[in-house]
Short mmCIF file of C-alpha atoms in Angstrom, two decimals:
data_model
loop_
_atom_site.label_atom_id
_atom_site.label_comp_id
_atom_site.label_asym_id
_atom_site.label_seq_id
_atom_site.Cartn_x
_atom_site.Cartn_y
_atom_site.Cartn_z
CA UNK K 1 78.10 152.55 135.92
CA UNK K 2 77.60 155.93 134.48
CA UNK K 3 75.33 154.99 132.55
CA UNK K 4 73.16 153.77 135.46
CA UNK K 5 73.58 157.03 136.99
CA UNK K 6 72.24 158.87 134.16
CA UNK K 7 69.16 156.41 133.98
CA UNK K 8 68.55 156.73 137.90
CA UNK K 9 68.97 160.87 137.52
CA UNK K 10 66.50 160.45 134.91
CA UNK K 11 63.92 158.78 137.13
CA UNK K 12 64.38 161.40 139.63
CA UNK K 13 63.60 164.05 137.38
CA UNK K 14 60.54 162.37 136.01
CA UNK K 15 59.84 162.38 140.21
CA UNK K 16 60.29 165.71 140.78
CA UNK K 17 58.60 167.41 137.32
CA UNK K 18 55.71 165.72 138.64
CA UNK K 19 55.88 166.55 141.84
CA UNK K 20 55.90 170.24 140.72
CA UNK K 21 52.12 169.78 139.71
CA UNK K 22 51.26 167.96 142.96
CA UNK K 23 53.09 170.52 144.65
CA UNK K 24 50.72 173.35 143.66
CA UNK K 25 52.79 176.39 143.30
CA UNK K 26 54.63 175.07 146.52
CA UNK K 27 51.87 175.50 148.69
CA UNK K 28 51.57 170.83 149.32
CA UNK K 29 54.28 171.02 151.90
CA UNK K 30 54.17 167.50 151.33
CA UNK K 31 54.33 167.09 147.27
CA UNK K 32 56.89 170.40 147.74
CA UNK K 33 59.20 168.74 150.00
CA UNK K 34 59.45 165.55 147.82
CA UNK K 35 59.76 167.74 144.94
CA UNK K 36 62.77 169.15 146.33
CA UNK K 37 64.27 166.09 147.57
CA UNK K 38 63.86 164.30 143.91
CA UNK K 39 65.44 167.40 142.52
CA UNK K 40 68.35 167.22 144.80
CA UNK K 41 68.81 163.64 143.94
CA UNK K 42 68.28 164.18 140.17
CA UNK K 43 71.40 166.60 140.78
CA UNK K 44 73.69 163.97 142.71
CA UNK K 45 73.01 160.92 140.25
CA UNK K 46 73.83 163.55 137.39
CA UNK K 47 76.80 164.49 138.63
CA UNK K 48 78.17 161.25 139.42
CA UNK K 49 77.21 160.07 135.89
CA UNK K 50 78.66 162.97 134.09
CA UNK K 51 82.06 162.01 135.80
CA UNK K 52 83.07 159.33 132.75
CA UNK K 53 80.66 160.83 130.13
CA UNK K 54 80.72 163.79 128.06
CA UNK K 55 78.96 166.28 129.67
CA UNK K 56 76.26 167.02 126.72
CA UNK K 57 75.75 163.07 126.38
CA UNK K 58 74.87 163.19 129.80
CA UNK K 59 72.78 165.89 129.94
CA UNK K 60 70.61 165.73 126.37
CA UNK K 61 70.37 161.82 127.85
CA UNK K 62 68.72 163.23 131.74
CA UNK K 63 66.66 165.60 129.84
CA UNK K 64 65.71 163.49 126.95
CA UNK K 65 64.79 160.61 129.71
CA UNK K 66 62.99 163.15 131.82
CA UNK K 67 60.74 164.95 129.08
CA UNK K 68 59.63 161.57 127.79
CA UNK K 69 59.06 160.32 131.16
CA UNK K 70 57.00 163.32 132.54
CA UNK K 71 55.37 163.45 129.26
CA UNK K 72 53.98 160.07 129.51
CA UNK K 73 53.16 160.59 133.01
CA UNK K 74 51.19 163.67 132.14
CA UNK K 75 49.50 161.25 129.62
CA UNK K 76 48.48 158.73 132.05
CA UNK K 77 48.07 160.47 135.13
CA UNK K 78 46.80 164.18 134.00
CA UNK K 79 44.86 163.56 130.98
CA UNK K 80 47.04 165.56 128.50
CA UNK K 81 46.73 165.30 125.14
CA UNK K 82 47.53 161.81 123.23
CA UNK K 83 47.61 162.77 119.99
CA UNK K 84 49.29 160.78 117.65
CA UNK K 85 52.04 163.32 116.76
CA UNK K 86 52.70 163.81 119.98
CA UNK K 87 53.12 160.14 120.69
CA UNK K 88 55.21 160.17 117.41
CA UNK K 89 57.61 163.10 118.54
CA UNK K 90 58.49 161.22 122.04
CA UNK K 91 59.43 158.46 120.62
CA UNK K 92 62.07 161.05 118.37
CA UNK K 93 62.99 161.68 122.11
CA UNK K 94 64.00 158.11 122.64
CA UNK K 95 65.33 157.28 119.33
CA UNK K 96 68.02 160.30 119.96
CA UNK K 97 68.77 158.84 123.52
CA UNK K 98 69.43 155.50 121.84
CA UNK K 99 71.51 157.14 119.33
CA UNK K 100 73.37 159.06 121.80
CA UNK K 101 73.86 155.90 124.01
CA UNK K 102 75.31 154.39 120.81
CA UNK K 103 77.75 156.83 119.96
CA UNK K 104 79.27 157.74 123.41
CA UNK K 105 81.94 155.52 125.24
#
């Protein structure tokens, strides 16, 4: 169930990285006040995963999840770069998530 945790954390810090940009320096009460409940959230599900996982495990994995995620957000959504070595390096991201996943209990 940790695991799952980590994975929903993840998720919710994809939600709220993006809702930083929406958000506008905090000035979209709307976009600002989702950003802070995603962030909140992110926390909880975090927390509760790093209960039965090592902490840096669980943290490299809700980072590692969230840069690739916001990354390929930014991609879709914001028209950032696509380059293929930038493609290339987020998929490093998720190889060392797999290989963290792999090597944890």
């Amino acid at each position: 169930m940790s695991w799952i945790y980590i994975l929903i954390a993840s998720v919710f810090e994809v939600c709220w990285a993006v809702g930083l940009k929406y958000s506008d320096g905090f000035k979209n009460l709307k976009a600002s006040i989702f950003t802070v409940i995603t962030m909140i959230l992110s926390y909880v599900f975090l927390a509760m995963g790093a209960k039965h996982l090592p902490i840096g495990t669980a943290y490299a994995v809700w980072t590692g999840i969230g840069a690739f995620g916001t990354a390929v957000y930014g991609i879709f959504f914001f028209n950032e770069p696509k380059e293929l070595l930038r493609v290339f390096f987020l998929f490093v991201i998720i190889v060392g998530i797999i290989g963290l996943k792999l090597t944890s209990k």
